[in-house]
Short mmCIF file of C-alpha atoms in Angstrom, two decimals:
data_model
loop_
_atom_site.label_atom_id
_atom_site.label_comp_id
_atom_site.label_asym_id
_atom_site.label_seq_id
_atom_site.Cartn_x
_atom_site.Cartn_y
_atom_site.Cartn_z
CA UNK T 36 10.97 30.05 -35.25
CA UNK T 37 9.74 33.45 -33.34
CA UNK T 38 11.33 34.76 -30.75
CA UNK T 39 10.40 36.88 -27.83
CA UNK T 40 12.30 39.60 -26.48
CA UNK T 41 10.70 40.66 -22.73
CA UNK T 42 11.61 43.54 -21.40
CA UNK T 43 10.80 44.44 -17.60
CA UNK T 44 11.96 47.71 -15.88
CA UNK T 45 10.87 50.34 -13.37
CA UNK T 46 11.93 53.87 -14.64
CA UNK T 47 14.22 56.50 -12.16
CA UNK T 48 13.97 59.37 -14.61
CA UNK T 49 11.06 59.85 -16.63
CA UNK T 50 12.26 62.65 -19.05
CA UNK T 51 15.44 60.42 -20.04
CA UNK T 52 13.15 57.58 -20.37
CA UNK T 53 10.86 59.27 -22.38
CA UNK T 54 13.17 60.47 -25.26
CA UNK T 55 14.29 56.73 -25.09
CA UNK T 56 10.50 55.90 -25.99
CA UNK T 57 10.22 58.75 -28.91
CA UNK T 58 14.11 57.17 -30.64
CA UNK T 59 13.20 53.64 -29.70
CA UNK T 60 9.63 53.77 -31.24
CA UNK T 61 10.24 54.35 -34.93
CA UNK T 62 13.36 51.81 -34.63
CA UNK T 63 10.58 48.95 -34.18
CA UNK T 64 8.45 50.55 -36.97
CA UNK T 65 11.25 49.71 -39.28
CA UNK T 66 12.45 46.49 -38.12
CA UNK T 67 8.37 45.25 -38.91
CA UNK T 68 8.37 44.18 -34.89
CA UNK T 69 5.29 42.99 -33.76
CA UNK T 70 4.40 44.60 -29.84
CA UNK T 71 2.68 41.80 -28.46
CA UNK T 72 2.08 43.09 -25.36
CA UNK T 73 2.81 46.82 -22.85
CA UNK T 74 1.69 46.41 -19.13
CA UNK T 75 2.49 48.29 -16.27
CA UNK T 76 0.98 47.03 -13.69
CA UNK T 77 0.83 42.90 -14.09
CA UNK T 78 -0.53 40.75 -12.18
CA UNK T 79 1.54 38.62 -9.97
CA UNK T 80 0.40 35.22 -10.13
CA UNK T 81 3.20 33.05 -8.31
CA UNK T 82 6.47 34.96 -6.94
CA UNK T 83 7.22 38.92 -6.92
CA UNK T 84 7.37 41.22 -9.40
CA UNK T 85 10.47 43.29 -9.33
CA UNK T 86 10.01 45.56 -12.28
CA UNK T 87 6.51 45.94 -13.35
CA UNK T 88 6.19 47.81 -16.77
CA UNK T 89 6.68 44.69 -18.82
CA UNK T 90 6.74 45.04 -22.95
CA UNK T 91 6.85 42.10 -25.05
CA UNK T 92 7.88 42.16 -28.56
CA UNK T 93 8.20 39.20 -31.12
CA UNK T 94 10.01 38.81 -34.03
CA UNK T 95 10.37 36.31 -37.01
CA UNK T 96 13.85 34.89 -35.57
CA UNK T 97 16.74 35.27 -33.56
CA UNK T 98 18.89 36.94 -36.06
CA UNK T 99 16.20 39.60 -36.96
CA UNK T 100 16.19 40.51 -33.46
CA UNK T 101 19.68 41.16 -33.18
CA UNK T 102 19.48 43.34 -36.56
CA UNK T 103 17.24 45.24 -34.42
CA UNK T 104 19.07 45.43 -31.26
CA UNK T 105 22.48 45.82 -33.20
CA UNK T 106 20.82 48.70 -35.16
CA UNK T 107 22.46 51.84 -34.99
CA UNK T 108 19.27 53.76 -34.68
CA UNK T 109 18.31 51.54 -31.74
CA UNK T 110 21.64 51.39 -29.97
CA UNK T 111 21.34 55.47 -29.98
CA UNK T 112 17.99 55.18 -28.12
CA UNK T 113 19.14 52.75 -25.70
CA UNK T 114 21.70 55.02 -25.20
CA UNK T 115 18.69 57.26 -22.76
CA UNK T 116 16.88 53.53 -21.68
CA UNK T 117 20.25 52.83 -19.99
CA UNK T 118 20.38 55.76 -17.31
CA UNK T 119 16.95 56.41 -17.33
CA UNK T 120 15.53 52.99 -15.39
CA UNK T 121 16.56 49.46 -14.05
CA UNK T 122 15.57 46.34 -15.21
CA UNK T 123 16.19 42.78 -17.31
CA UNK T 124 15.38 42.71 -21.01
CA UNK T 125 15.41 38.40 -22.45
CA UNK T 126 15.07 36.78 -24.88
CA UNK T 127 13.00 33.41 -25.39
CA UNK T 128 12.40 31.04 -28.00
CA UNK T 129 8.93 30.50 -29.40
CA UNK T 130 7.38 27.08 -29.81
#
């Protein structure tokens, strides 16, 4: 079953959060995830929204998204994500 990882965050330091983009980018190029969507600036139907740039990504299951997440290569970039903005990252189930 496909899962969903959603990340939403507002960035405090745009150079950090840059480099994060540049490491994090080819780290999803290998690990065949599938962007399914990059906003920043969605719409707030019902409630707030307390950290607009919103990325979805999906992958085939729960495990492959932890060999993504666990990933060296990716745990390096999130190393500049960390510092670099506030936020929640989840993960859901897909039906």
């Amino acid at each position: 079953m496909s899962v969903y990882a959603i990340a939403q965050g507002r960035i405090t330091d745009q150079e950090a959060f840059d480099n994060y983009v540049a490491l994090a980018r080819p780290t999803l190029e290998a690990h065949d995830v599938n962007v399914v969507a990059f906003d920043e600036s969605p719409v707030a139907v019902e409630g707030d929204i307390d950290f607009p740039r919103t990325v979805i990504l999906e992958f085939p299951d729960s495990d492959a998204f932890y060999r993504w997440y666990d990933s060296a290569e990716y745990q390096a970039a999130r190393q500049h994500r960390l510092p670099a903005s506030v936020g929640r990252f989840i993960l859901v189930n897909g039906t």
